XYZ file of C-alpha atoms in Angstrom:
202
model
C 0.053 -0.056 0.012
C 1.572 3.327 -1.205
C 1.304 6.078 1.341
C 2.866 9.366 2.385
C 5.313 8.909 5.209
C 7.353 11.698 6.865
C 10.525 11.056 8.573
C 10.134 11.345 12.444
C 12.785 11.953 15.103
C 13.622 9.551 17.956
C 10.758 9.039 20.496
C 12.949 10.815 23.196
C 13.268 13.972 20.751
C 9.441 13.928 20.282
C 8.909 13.802 24.029
C 11.265 16.728 24.466
C 9.289 18.638 21.629
C 5.968 17.975 23.401
C 7.284 19.126 26.920
C 8.791 21.887 25.133
C 5.349 23.032 24.205
C 4.336 23.116 27.676
C 2.729 19.791 28.104
C 3.042 18.215 31.472
C 3.565 14.450 30.632
C 4.611 11.445 32.700
C 8.274 10.027 32.081
C 8.881 8.407 28.606
C 9.396 4.682 29.194
C 12.894 3.810 27.757
C 11.690 0.580 26.271
C 8.729 2.080 24.239
C 9.096 1.244 20.541
C 7.537 2.815 17.579
C 7.799 5.683 15.162
C 5.274 8.357 16.554
C 4.765 9.295 20.208
C 1.137 9.801 21.068
C -0.350 11.441 24.178
C -3.387 9.522 25.290
C -6.522 11.841 25.351
C -7.138 11.009 28.920
C -3.827 12.996 29.604
C -4.398 15.892 27.126
C -7.621 15.828 24.989
C -7.533 16.328 21.151
C -9.065 19.711 21.765
C -6.313 20.553 24.152
C -3.592 19.517 21.718
C -5.010 21.428 18.677
C -4.068 24.864 19.714
C -0.322 23.750 19.814
C -0.389 23.205 16.140
C 1.175 26.124 14.032
C 1.118 26.822 10.364
C 2.036 30.318 8.743
C 2.388 31.702 12.200
C -1.200 30.723 13.069
C -2.331 28.421 15.919
C -4.393 25.450 15.418
C -8.061 25.375 16.380
C -11.078 23.077 16.469
C -14.055 24.234 14.406
C -16.877 25.595 16.246
C -19.451 22.876 15.325
C -17.368 20.054 16.903
C -17.798 20.910 20.478
C -18.412 17.288 21.168
C -14.902 16.268 19.994
C -14.213 14.668 23.331
C -16.985 12.152 22.735
C -15.098 10.759 19.722
C -13.478 7.620 21.177
C -11.735 4.713 19.277
C -13.825 3.352 16.498
C -15.044 -0.231 16.622
C -11.977 -2.543 16.420
C -9.530 0.161 17.190
C -7.461 -0.721 20.290
C -5.482 2.072 21.765
C -2.975 1.127 24.483
C -4.044 1.862 28.037
C -1.015 4.080 28.611
C -0.575 7.722 29.108
C 2.188 7.809 26.376
C 2.086 5.204 23.596
C 3.639 4.945 20.172
C 2.311 3.986 16.677
C 4.315 2.684 13.679
C 4.463 3.758 10.134
C 1.821 6.416 10.273
C 0.525 7.198 6.673
C -1.521 10.115 5.446
C -3.385 7.978 2.937
C -3.044 10.267 -0.108
C -3.982 7.262 -2.309
C -7.456 7.397 -0.880
C -8.264 10.937 -1.806
C -11.732 11.158 -3.459
C -12.964 8.100 -1.685
C -14.959 7.987 1.436
C -14.253 6.497 4.851
C -16.945 3.980 4.469
C -15.264 2.817 1.324
C -11.733 2.855 2.560
C -11.801 1.794 6.061
C -12.174 -1.880 5.349
C -9.507 -1.623 2.710
C -7.043 -0.238 5.214
C -7.837 -3.123 7.604
C -7.633 -5.773 4.858
C -4.133 -4.456 4.121
C -3.069 -5.223 7.781
C -3.039 -1.623 8.941
C -5.338 0.209 11.325
C -7.311 3.530 11.338
C -5.647 6.685 12.826
C -7.217 8.338 15.733
C -7.543 12.152 15.820
C -5.190 12.492 18.848
C -2.585 10.424 16.741
C -3.064 12.688 13.737
C -2.556 15.843 15.928
C 0.493 14.389 17.481
C 1.908 13.578 14.181
C 1.277 17.117 12.985
C 2.972 18.349 16.122
C 6.189 16.541 15.227
C 6.028 17.058 11.419
C 3.798 20.134 10.610
C 4.121 19.570 6.992
C 1.821 16.483 6.949
C -0.943 19.027 7.031
C -0.356 20.341 3.438
C -2.794 22.404 1.483
C -4.853 20.104 -0.915
C -3.251 16.948 0.815
C -4.625 16.825 4.311
C -6.513 13.676 6.014
C -9.163 12.209 7.886
C -8.762 10.258 11.099
C -11.455 7.605 10.950
C -10.064 5.723 13.967
C -12.125 8.151 16.144
C -15.932 7.865 15.998
C -18.740 8.852 18.293
C -21.660 6.699 19.197
C -24.732 7.532 17.282
C -28.257 8.103 18.482
C -29.583 4.797 17.273
C -28.570 1.589 19.115
C -25.534 0.037 17.508
C -25.053 2.994 15.066
C -22.094 5.397 14.748
C -22.278 9.146 14.301
C -21.847 9.884 10.745
C -18.987 12.297 11.222
C -15.273 11.638 11.258
C -12.599 14.030 12.473
C -10.207 15.529 9.911
C -7.224 17.791 9.910
C -6.829 20.467 7.207
C -5.959 24.049 6.534
C -8.589 26.777 7.077
C -9.363 29.013 4.065
C -10.649 31.595 6.614
C -14.269 31.349 5.423
C -17.600 31.330 7.410
C -17.169 30.875 11.282
C -13.527 30.204 11.068
C -12.790 33.855 10.452
C -10.459 35.480 8.122
C -7.762 35.685 10.843
C -7.594 32.008 10.773
C -6.806 31.834 7.094
C -3.865 29.346 6.715
C -4.255 28.004 10.245
C -4.390 24.124 10.868
C -7.863 23.110 11.985
C -9.491 19.968 13.269
C -12.824 19.612 11.654
C -15.126 16.847 10.513
C -16.472 15.226 7.369
C -19.224 12.901 6.671
C -18.272 9.200 6.633
C -20.010 8.635 3.320
C -18.590 11.777 1.493
C -15.511 11.889 -0.942
C -13.080 14.812 -0.858
C -10.363 15.160 -3.407
C -8.076 16.838 -1.046
C -8.487 14.562 1.990
C -6.760 11.290 2.291
C -7.531 8.679 5.019
C -4.829 8.248 7.561
C -3.647 4.901 8.976
C -1.044 3.414 11.316
C 0.998 0.170 11.010
C 0.469 -0.755 14.659
C 0.462 0.526 18.251
C 2.622 -0.220 21.449
C 2.230 1.057 24.839
Protein backbone atom coordinates (compact mmCIF):
# COMPACT_ATOMS: atom_id res chain seq x y z
CA UNK A 1 0.00 0.00 0.00
CA UNK A 2 1.61 3.24 -1.11
CA UNK A 3 1.31 6.11 1.34
CA UNK A 4 2.85 9.40 2.37
CA UNK A 5 5.26 8.86 5.27
CA UNK A 6 7.31 11.67 6.77
CA UNK A 7 10.54 11.06 8.68
CA UNK A 8 10.17 11.28 12.44
CA UNK A 9 12.82 11.99 15.09
CA UNK A 10 13.56 9.57 17.92
CA UNK A 11 10.81 9.12 20.51
CA UNK A 12 12.98 10.87 23.12
CA UNK A 13 13.25 13.90 20.84
CA UNK A 14 9.52 13.84 20.25
CA UNK A 15 8.97 13.77 24.00
CA UNK A 16 11.25 16.81 24.39
CA UNK A 17 9.26 18.57 21.68
CA UNK A 18 5.96 17.95 23.47
CA UNK A 19 7.22 19.02 26.88
CA UNK A 20 8.81 22.03 25.23
CA UNK A 21 5.34 23.04 24.08
CA UNK A 22 4.31 23.19 27.73
CA UNK A 23 2.69 19.79 28.15
CA UNK A 24 3.03 18.24 31.59
CA UNK A 25 3.65 14.60 30.72
CA UNK A 26 4.65 11.51 32.71
CA UNK A 27 8.13 10.11 32.11
CA UNK A 28 8.81 8.40 28.81
CA UNK A 29 9.45 4.67 29.16
CA UNK A 30 12.88 3.84 27.76
CA UNK A 31 11.64 0.56 26.26
CA UNK A 32 8.78 2.10 24.27
CA UNK A 33 9.11 1.25 20.58
CA UNK A 34 7.51 2.83 17.54
CA UNK A 35 7.76 5.76 15.16
CA UNK A 36 5.35 8.35 16.55
CA UNK A 37 4.82 9.29 20.20
CA UNK A 38 1.16 9.82 21.09
CA UNK A 39 -0.36 11.45 24.15
CA UNK A 40 -3.41 9.51 25.29
CA UNK A 41 -6.51 11.76 25.27
CA UNK A 42 -7.11 11.06 28.95
CA UNK A 43 -3.86 12.97 29.63
CA UNK A 44 -4.41 15.77 27.11
CA UNK A 45 -7.56 15.86 25.00
CA UNK A 46 -7.48 16.30 21.24
CA UNK A 47 -9.04 19.73 21.75
CA UNK A 48 -6.25 20.54 24.19
CA UNK A 49 -3.57 19.55 21.68
CA UNK A 50 -5.05 21.36 18.69
CA UNK A 51 -4.00 24.92 19.72
CA UNK A 52 -0.38 23.73 19.86
CA UNK A 53 -0.41 23.19 16.09
CA UNK A 54 1.10 26.03 14.05
CA UNK A 55 1.20 26.86 10.33
CA UNK A 56 1.98 30.24 8.75
CA UNK A 57 2.40 31.65 12.28
CA UNK A 58 -1.21 30.79 13.07
CA UNK A 59 -2.25 28.42 15.86
CA UNK A 60 -4.47 25.42 15.30
CA UNK A 61 -8.09 25.28 16.39
CA UNK A 62 -11.14 23.04 16.55
CA UNK A 63 -14.09 24.15 14.41
CA UNK A 64 -16.99 25.64 16.31
CA UNK A 65 -19.44 22.88 15.35
CA UNK A 66 -17.25 20.15 16.82
CA UNK A 67 -17.78 21.01 20.48
CA UNK A 68 -18.34 17.30 21.16
CA UNK A 69 -14.86 16.23 20.00
CA UNK A 70 -14.16 14.67 23.41
CA UNK A 71 -17.02 12.24 22.77
CA UNK A 72 -15.17 10.70 19.80
CA UNK A 73 -13.44 7.59 21.12
CA UNK A 74 -11.67 4.72 19.35
CA UNK A 75 -13.72 3.40 16.45
CA UNK A 76 -15.01 -0.18 16.70
CA UNK A 77 -12.06 -2.52 16.38
CA UNK A 78 -9.45 0.17 17.13
CA UNK A 79 -7.47 -0.75 20.24
CA UNK A 80 -5.53 2.12 21.82
CA UNK A 81 -2.99 1.12 24.48
CA UNK A 82 -4.02 1.90 28.04
CA UNK A 83 -0.95 4.05 28.60
CA UNK A 84 -0.48 7.79 29.12
CA UNK A 85 2.11 7.78 26.34
CA UNK A 86 2.17 5.21 23.58
CA UNK A 87 3.68 4.85 20.13
CA UNK A 88 2.37 4.05 16.67
CA UNK A 89 4.38 2.60 13.82
CA UNK A 90 4.45 3.72 10.19
CA UNK A 91 1.85 6.50 10.21
CA UNK A 92 0.53 7.20 6.72
CA UNK A 93 -1.50 10.11 5.42
CA UNK A 94 -3.42 8.00 2.93
CA UNK A 95 -3.09 10.28 -0.08
CA UNK A 96 -3.96 7.33 -2.31
CA UNK A 97 -7.45 7.35 -0.80
CA UNK A 98 -8.27 10.93 -1.80
CA UNK A 99 -11.70 11.18 -3.45
CA UNK A 100 -12.87 8.06 -1.63
CA UNK A 101 -15.10 7.99 1.44
CA UNK A 102 -14.24 6.51 4.84
CA UNK A 103 -17.04 4.02 4.39
CA UNK A 104 -15.29 2.77 1.27
CA UNK A 105 -11.72 2.90 2.51
CA UNK A 106 -11.75 1.78 6.14
CA UNK A 107 -12.28 -1.90 5.21
CA UNK A 108 -9.44 -1.65 2.65
CA UNK A 109 -7.04 -0.30 5.28
CA UNK A 110 -7.82 -3.15 7.64
CA UNK A 111 -7.64 -5.74 4.88
CA UNK A 112 -4.09 -4.53 4.19
CA UNK A 113 -3.09 -5.26 7.80
CA UNK A 114 -3.08 -1.64 8.96
CA UNK A 115 -5.38 0.23 11.35
CA UNK A 116 -7.30 3.50 11.35
CA UNK A 117 -5.57 6.58 12.78
CA UNK A 118 -7.27 8.39 15.69
CA UNK A 119 -7.61 12.15 15.83
CA UNK A 120 -5.15 12.41 18.76
CA UNK A 121 -2.62 10.40 16.77
CA UNK A 122 -3.11 12.69 13.79
CA UNK A 123 -2.59 15.82 15.89
CA UNK A 124 0.49 14.37 17.58
CA UNK A 125 1.89 13.56 14.14
CA UNK A 126 1.35 17.12 12.95
CA UNK A 127 2.97 18.47 16.13
CA UNK A 128 6.14 16.60 15.22
CA UNK A 129 5.98 17.04 11.43
CA UNK A 130 3.84 20.12 10.64
CA UNK A 131 4.16 19.57 6.89
CA UNK A 132 1.90 16.52 7.04
CA UNK A 133 -0.90 19.11 7.00
CA UNK A 134 -0.35 20.34 3.47
CA UNK A 135 -2.79 22.37 1.41
CA UNK A 136 -4.73 20.05 -0.91
CA UNK A 137 -3.16 17.03 0.82
CA UNK A 138 -4.70 16.71 4.28
CA UNK A 139 -6.34 13.75 6.00
CA UNK A 140 -9.25 12.24 7.87
CA UNK A 141 -8.77 10.32 11.12
CA UNK A 142 -11.41 7.63 10.95
CA UNK A 143 -10.02 5.79 13.98
CA UNK A 144 -12.05 8.18 16.14
CA UNK A 145 -15.83 7.85 16.04
CA UNK A 146 -18.73 8.85 18.24
CA UNK A 147 -21.60 6.60 19.22
CA UNK A 148 -24.72 7.48 17.26
CA UNK A 149 -28.22 8.10 18.52
CA UNK A 150 -29.57 4.78 17.27
CA UNK A 151 -28.57 1.60 19.06
CA UNK A 152 -25.50 0.07 17.44
CA UNK A 153 -25.00 2.99 15.03
CA UNK A 154 -22.14 5.45 14.75
CA UNK A 155 -22.37 9.20 14.38
CA UNK A 156 -21.96 9.95 10.68
CA UNK A 157 -19.06 12.36 11.21
CA UNK A 158 -15.33 11.61 11.23
CA UNK A 159 -12.67 14.06 12.47
CA UNK A 160 -10.19 15.45 9.97
CA UNK A 161 -7.19 17.79 9.88
CA UNK A 162 -6.79 20.40 7.17
CA UNK A 163 -5.96 24.05 6.54
CA UNK A 164 -8.54 26.75 7.03
CA UNK A 165 -9.45 29.04 4.14
CA UNK A 166 -10.69 31.61 6.64
CA UNK A 167 -14.26 31.34 5.45
CA UNK A 168 -17.47 31.32 7.48
CA UNK A 169 -17.20 30.85 11.22
CA UNK A 170 -13.44 30.17 11.00
CA UNK A 171 -12.88 33.90 10.49
CA UNK A 172 -10.45 35.56 8.09
CA UNK A 173 -7.83 35.82 10.83
CA UNK A 174 -7.56 32.02 10.76
CA UNK A 175 -6.84 31.74 7.06
CA UNK A 176 -3.89 29.37 6.68
CA UNK A 177 -4.25 27.94 10.20
CA UNK A 178 -4.39 24.19 10.85
CA UNK A 179 -7.83 23.07 11.92
CA UNK A 180 -9.55 20.03 13.36
CA UNK A 181 -12.88 19.68 11.65
CA UNK A 182 -15.14 16.88 10.51
CA UNK A 183 -16.46 15.22 7.36
CA UNK A 184 -19.33 12.86 6.65
CA UNK A 185 -18.25 9.22 6.64
CA UNK A 186 -20.02 8.66 3.33
CA UNK A 187 -18.59 11.69 1.49
CA UNK A 188 -15.61 11.92 -0.83
CA UNK A 189 -13.09 14.79 -0.85
CA UNK A 190 -10.39 15.17 -3.49
CA UNK A 191 -8.05 16.89 -1.02
CA UNK A 192 -8.44 14.58 1.99
CA UNK A 193 -6.69 11.26 2.37
CA UNK A 194 -7.62 8.72 5.04
CA UNK A 195 -4.81 8.21 7.53
CA UNK A 196 -3.68 4.90 8.99
CA UNK A 197 -1.04 3.34 11.20
CA UNK A 198 0.97 0.14 11.04
CA UNK A 199 0.42 -0.71 14.69
CA UNK A 200 0.51 0.53 18.27
CA UNK A 201 2.57 -0.22 21.37
CA UNK A 202 2.30 1.06 24.91
